[in-house]
PDB file of C-alpha atoms in Angstrom:
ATOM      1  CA  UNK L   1     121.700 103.508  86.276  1.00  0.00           C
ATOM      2  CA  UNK L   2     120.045 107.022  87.112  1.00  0.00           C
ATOM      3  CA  UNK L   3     117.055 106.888  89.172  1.00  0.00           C
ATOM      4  CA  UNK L   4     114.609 109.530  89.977  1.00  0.00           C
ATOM      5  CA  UNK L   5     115.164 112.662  87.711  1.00  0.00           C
ATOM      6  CA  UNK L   6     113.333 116.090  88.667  1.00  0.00           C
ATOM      7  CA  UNK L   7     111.913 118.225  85.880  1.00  0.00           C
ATOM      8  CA  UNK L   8     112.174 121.267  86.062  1.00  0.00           C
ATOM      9  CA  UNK L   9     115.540 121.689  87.756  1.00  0.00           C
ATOM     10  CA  UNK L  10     114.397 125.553  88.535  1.00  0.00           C
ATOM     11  CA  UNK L  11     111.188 126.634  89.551  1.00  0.00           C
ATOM     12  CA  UNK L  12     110.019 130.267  90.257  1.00  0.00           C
ATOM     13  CA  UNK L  13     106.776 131.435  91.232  1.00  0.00           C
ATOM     14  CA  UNK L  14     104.797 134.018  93.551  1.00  0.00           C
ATOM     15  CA  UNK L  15     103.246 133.718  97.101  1.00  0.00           C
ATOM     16  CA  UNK L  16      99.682 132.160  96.398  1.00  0.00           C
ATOM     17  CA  UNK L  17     100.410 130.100  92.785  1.00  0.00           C
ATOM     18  CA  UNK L  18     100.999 126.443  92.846  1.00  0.00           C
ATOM     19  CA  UNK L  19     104.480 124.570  92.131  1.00  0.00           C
ATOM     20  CA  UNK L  20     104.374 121.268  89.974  1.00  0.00           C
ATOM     21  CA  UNK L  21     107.922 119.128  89.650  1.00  0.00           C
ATOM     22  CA  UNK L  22     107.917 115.722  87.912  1.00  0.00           C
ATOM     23  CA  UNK L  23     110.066 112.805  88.973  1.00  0.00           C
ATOM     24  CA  UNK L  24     110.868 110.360  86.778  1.00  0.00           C
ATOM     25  CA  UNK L  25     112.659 106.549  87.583  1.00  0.00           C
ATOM     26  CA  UNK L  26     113.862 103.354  85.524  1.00  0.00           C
ATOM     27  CA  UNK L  27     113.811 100.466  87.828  1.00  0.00           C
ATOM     28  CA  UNK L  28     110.245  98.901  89.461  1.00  0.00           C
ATOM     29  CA  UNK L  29     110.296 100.572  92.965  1.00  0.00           C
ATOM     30  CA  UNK L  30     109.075  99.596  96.478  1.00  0.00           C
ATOM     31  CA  UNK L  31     108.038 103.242  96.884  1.00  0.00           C
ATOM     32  CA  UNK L  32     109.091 106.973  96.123  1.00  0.00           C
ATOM     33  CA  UNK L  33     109.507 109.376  98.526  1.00  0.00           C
ATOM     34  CA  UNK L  34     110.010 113.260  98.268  1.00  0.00           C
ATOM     35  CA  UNK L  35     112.228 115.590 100.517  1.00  0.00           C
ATOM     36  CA  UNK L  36     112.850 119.185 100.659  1.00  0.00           C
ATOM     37  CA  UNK L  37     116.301 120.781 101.602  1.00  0.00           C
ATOM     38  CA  UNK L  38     116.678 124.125 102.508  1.00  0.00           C
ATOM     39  CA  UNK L  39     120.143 125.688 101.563  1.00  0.00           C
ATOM     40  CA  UNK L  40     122.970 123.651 103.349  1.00  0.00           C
ATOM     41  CA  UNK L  41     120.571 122.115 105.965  1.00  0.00           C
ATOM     42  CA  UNK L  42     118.932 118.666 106.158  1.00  0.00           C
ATOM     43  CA  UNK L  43     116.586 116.700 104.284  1.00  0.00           C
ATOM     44  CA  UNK L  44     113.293 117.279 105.633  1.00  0.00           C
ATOM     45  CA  UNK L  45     110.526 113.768 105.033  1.00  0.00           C
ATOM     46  CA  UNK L  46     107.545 115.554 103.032  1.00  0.00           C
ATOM     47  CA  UNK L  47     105.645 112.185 101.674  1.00  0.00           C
ATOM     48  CA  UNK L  48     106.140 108.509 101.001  1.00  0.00           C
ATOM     49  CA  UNK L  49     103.686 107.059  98.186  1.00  0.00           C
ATOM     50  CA  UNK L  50     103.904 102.903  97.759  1.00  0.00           C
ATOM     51  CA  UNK L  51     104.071 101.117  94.550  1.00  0.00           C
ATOM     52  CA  UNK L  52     100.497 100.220  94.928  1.00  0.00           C
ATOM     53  CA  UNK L  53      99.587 103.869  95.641  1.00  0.00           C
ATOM     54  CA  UNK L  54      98.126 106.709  92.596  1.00  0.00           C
ATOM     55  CA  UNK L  55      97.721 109.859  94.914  1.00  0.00           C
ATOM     56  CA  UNK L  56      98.730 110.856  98.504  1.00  0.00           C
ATOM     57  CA  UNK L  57      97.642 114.233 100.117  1.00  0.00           C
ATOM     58  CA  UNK L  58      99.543 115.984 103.192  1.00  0.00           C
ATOM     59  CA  UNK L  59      98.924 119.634 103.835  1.00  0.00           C
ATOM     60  CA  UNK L  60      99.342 121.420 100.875  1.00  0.00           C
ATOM     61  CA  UNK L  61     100.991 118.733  99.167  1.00  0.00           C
ATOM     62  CA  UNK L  62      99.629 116.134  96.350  1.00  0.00           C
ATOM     63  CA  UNK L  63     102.104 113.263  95.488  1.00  0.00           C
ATOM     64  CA  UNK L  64     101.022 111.095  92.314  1.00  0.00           C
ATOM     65  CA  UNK L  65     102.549 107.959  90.985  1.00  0.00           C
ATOM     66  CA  UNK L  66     101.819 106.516  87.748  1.00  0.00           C
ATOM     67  CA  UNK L  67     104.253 103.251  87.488  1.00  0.00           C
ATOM     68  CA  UNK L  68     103.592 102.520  84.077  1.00  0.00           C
ATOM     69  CA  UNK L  69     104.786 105.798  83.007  1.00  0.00           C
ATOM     70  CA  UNK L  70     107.523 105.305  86.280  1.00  0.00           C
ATOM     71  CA  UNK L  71     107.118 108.647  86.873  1.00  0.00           C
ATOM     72  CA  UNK L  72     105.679 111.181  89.922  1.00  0.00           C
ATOM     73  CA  UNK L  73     104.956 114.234  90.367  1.00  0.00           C
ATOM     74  CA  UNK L  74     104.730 116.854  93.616  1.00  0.00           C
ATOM     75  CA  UNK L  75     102.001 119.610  93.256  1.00  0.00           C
ATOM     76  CA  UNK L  76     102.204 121.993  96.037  1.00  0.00           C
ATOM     77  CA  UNK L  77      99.366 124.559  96.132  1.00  0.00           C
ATOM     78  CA  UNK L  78      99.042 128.016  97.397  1.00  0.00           C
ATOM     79  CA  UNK L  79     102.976 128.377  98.003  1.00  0.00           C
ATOM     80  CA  UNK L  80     104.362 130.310 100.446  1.00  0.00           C
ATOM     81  CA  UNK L  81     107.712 132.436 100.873  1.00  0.00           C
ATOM     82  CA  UNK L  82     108.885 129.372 103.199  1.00  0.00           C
ATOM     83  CA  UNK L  83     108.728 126.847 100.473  1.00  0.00           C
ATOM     84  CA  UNK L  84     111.283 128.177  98.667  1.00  0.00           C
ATOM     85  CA  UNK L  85     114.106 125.084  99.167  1.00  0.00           C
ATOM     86  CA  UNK L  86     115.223 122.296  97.115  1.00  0.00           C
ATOM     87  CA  UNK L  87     112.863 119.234  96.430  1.00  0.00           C
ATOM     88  CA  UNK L  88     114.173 116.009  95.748  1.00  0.00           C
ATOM     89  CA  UNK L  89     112.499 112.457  94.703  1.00  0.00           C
ATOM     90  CA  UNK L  90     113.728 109.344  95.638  1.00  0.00           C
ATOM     91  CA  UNK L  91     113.362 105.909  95.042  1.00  0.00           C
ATOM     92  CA  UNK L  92     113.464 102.387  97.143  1.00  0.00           C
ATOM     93  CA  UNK L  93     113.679  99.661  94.823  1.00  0.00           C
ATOM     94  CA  UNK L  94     113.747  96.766  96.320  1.00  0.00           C
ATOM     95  CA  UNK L  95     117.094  96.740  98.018  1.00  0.00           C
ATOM     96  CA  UNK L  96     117.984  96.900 101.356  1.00  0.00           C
ATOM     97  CA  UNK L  97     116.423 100.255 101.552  1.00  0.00           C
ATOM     98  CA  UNK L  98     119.067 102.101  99.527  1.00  0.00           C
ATOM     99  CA  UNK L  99     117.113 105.569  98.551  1.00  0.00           C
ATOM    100  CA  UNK L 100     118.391 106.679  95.214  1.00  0.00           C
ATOM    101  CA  UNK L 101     117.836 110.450  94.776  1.00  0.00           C
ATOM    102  CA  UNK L 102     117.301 112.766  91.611  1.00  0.00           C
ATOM    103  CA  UNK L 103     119.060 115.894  91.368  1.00  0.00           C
ATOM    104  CA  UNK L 104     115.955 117.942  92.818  1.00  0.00           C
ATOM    105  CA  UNK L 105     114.029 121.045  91.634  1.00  0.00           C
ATOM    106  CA  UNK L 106     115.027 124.936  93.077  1.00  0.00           C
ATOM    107  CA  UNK L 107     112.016 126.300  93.889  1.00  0.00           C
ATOM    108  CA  UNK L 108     112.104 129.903  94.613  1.00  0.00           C
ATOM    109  CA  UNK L 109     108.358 131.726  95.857  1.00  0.00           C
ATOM    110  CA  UNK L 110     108.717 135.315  95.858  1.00  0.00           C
ATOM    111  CA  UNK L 111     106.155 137.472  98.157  1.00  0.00           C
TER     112      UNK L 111
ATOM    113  CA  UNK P   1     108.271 114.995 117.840  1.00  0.00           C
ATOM    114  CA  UNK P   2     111.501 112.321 117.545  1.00  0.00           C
ATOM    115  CA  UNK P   3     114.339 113.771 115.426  1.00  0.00           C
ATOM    116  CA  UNK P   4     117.444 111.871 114.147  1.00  0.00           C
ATOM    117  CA  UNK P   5     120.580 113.930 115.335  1.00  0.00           C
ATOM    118  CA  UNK P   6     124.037 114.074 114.292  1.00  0.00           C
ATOM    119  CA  UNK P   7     127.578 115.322 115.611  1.00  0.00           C
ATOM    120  CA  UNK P   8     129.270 116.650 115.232  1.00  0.00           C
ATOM    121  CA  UNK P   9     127.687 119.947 112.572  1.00  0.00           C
ATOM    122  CA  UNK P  10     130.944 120.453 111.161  1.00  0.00           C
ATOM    123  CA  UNK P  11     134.599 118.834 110.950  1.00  0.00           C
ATOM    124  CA  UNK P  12     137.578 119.696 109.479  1.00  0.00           C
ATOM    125  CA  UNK P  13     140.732 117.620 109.485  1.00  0.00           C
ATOM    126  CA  UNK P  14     144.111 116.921 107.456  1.00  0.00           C
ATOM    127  CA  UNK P  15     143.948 114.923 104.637  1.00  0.00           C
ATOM    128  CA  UNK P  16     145.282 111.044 106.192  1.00  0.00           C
ATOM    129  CA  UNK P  17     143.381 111.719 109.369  1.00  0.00           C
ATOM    130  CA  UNK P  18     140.577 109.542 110.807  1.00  0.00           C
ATOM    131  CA  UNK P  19     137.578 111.006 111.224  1.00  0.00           C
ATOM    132  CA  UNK P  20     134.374 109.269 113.317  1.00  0.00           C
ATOM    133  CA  UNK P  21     130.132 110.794 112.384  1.00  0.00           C
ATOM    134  CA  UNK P  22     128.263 110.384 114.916  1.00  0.00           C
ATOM    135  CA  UNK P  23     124.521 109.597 114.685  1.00  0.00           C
ATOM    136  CA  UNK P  24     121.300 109.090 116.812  1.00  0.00           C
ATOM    137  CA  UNK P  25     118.720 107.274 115.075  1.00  0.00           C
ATOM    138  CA  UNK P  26     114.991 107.637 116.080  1.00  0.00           C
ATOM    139  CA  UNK P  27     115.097 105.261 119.382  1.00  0.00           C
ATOM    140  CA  UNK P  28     112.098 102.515 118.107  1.00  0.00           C
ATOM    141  CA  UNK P  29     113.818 102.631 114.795  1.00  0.00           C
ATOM    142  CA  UNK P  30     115.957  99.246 113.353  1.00  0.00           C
ATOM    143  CA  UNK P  31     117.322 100.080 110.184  1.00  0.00           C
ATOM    144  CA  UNK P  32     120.073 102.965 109.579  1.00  0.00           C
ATOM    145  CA  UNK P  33     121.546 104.303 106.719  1.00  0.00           C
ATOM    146  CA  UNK P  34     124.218 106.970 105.970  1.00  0.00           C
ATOM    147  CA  UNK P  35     124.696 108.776 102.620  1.00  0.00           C
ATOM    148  CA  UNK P  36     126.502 112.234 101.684  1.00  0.00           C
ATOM    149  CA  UNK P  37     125.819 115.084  99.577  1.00  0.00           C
ATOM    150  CA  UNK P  38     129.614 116.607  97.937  1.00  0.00           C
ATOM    151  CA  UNK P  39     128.525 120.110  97.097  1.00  0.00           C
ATOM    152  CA  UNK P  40     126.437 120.483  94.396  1.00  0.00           C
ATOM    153  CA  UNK P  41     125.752 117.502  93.929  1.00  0.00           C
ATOM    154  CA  UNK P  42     123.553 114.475  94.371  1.00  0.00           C
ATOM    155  CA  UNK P  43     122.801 113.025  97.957  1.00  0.00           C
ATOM    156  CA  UNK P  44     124.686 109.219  97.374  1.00  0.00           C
ATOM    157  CA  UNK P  45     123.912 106.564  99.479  1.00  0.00           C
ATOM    158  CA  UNK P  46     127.083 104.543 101.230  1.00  0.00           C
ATOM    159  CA  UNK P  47     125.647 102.082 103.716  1.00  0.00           C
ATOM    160  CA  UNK P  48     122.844 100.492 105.091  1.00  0.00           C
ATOM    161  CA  UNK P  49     122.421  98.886 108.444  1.00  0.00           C
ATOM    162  CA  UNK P  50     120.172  96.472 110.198  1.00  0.00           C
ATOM    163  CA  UNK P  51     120.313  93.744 112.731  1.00  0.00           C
ATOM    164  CA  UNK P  52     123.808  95.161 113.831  1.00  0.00           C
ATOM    165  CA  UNK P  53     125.445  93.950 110.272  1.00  0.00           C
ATOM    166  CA  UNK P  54     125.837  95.911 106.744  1.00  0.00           C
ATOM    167  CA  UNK P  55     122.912  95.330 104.773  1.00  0.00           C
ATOM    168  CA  UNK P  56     124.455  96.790 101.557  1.00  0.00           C
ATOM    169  CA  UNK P  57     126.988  99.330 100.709  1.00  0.00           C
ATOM    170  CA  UNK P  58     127.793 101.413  97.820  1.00  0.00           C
ATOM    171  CA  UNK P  59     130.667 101.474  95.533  1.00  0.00           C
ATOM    172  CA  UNK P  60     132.269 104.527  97.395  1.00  0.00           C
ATOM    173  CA  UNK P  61     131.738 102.535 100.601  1.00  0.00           C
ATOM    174  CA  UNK P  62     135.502 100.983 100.666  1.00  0.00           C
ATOM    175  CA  UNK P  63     138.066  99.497 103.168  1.00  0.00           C
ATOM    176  CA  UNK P  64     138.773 103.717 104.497  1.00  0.00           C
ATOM    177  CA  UNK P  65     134.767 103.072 105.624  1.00  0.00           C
ATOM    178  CA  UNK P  66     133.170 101.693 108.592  1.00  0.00           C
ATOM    179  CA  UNK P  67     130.089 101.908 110.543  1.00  0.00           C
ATOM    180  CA  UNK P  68     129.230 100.898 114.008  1.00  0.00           C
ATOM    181  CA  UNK P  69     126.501 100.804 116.274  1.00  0.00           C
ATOM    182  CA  UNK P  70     128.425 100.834 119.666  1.00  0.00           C
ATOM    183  CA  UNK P  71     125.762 100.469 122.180  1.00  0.00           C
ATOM    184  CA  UNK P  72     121.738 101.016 121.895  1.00  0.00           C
ATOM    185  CA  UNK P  73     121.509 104.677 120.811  1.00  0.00           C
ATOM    186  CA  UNK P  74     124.496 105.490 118.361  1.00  0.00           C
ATOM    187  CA  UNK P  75     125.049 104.736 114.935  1.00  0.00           C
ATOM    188  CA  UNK P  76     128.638 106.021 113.932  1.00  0.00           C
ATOM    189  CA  UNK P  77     130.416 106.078 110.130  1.00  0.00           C
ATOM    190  CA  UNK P  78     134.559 106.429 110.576  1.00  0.00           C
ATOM    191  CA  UNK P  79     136.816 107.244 107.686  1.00  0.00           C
ATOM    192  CA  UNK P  80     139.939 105.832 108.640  1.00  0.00           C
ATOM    193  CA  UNK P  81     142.827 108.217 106.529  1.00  0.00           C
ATOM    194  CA  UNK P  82     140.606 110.959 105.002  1.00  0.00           C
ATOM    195  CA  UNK P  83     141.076 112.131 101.224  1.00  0.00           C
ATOM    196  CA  UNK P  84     140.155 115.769 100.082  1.00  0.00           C
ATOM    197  CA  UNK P  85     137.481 113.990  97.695  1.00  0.00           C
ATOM    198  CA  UNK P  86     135.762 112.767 101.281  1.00  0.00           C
ATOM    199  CA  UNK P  87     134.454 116.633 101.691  1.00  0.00           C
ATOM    200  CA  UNK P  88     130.938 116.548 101.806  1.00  0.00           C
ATOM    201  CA  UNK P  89     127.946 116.744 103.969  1.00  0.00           C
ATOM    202  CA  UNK P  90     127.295 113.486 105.732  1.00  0.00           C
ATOM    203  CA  UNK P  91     123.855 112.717 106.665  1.00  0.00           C
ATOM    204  CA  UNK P  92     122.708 109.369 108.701  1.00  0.00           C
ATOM    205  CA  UNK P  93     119.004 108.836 108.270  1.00  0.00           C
ATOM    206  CA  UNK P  94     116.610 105.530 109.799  1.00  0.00           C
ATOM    207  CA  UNK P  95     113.084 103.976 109.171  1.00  0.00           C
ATOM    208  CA  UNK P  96     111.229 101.895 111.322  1.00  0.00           C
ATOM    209  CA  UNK P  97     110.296  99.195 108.884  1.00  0.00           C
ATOM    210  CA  UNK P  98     111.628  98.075 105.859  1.00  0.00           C
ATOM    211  CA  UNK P  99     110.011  97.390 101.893  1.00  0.00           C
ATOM    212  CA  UNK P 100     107.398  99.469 100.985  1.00  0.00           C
ATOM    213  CA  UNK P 101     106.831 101.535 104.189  1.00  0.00           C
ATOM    214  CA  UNK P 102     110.674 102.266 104.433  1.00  0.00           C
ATOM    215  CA  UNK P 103     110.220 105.703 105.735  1.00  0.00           C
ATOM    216  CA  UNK P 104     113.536 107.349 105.646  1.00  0.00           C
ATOM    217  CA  UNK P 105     114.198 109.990 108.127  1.00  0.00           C
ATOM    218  CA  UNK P 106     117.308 112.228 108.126  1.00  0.00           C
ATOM    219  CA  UNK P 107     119.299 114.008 110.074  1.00  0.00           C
ATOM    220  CA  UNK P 108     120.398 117.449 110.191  1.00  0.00           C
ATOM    221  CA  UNK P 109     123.734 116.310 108.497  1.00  0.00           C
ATOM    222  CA  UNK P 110     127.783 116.970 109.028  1.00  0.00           C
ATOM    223  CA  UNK P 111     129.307 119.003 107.013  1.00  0.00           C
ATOM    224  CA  UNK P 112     133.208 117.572 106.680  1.00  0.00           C
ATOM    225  CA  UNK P 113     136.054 119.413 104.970  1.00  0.00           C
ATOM    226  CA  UNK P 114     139.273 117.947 104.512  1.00  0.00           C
ATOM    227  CA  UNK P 115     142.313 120.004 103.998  1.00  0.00           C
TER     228      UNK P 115
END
């Protein structure tokens, strides 16, 4: 089964506005974690929210998890140039760790 | 700040040949994981590690796959006779604990093309 879908799959803003995605899941999870990828490089660790969690700050970042609705979202405010990348969800549900990711969100923040 | 780190950044080999990933996990870390991205595509886990056994593998993780931890620092995938549908980038991530604080940190990834 598909876990952890991203809506919107493109994003584009200007320097300054905020960026919303949505992540969405099927299975009960141990916890949901997002990543951001930058054109053909690695998966950078932004933010892991529990099961047992509703909100989780970082920087400029705002993670929420509603389970009920098994869905998250990522809110990052006052974007810069340097956020433009990839974001990705993904989800640990109660395997051996196995991280299922969504197909991410483009985000592109022109100056 | 402690980075996972892979070699090599980019292999290409004949279809048939073996190929070995080589990793370095975060050195207080216990479990390790390897998953690959074919372009365009999703990142798909393969294999998890802990304990110096397979925890769980994926469907794509068959017989052509193995991983090894060798000695205390390196975590390594091999593809014993590689297929052209093995291109993709290869990244080998590792958390600390396990369950809900399974932190998974990745590394910078290799990026294999078979010809």
């Amino acid at each position: 089964s598909q876990q952890g879908e991203e809506d919107p799959q493109a994003l584009s803003i200007q320097e300054g506005e905020n960026a919303t995605m949505n992540c969405s899941y099927k299975t009960s999870i141990n916890n949901l974690q997002w990543y951001r990828q930058n054109s053909g490089r690695g998966l950078v660790h932004l933010i892991l929210i529990r099961s047992n969690e509703r909100e989780k700050h970082s920087g400029r970042l705002r993670v929420t998890l509603d389970t009920s609705k098994k869905s998250s979202s990522l809110l990052i405010t006052a974007s810069r140039a340097a956020d433009t990348a990839s974001y990705f969800c993904a989800t640990d549900s109660h395997s051996w760790g196995k991280l299922q990711f969504g197909a991410g969100t483009q985000v592109v923040v022109t100056p | 700040e402690p980075e996972v780190t892979q070699t090599p950044s980019h292999q290409v080999t004949q279809m048939g040949q073996e190929v070995i990933l080589r990793c370095v996990p975060i050195s207080n870390h216990l479990y390790f994981y390897w998953y690959r991205q074919i372009l365009g595509q999703k990142v798909e886990f393969l294999v998890s590690f802990y304990n110096n056994e397979i925890s769980e593998k994926s469907e794509i993780f068959d017989d052509q796959f193995s991983v090894e931890r060798p000695d205390g620092s390196n975590f390594t995938l091999k593809i014993r006779s590689t297929k052209l549908e093995d291109s993709a980038m290869y990244f080998c991530a590792s958390s600390e604990r396990a369950g809900d604080y399974n932190e998974q940190f990745f590394g910078p990834g290799t990026r294999l093309t078979v010809l």
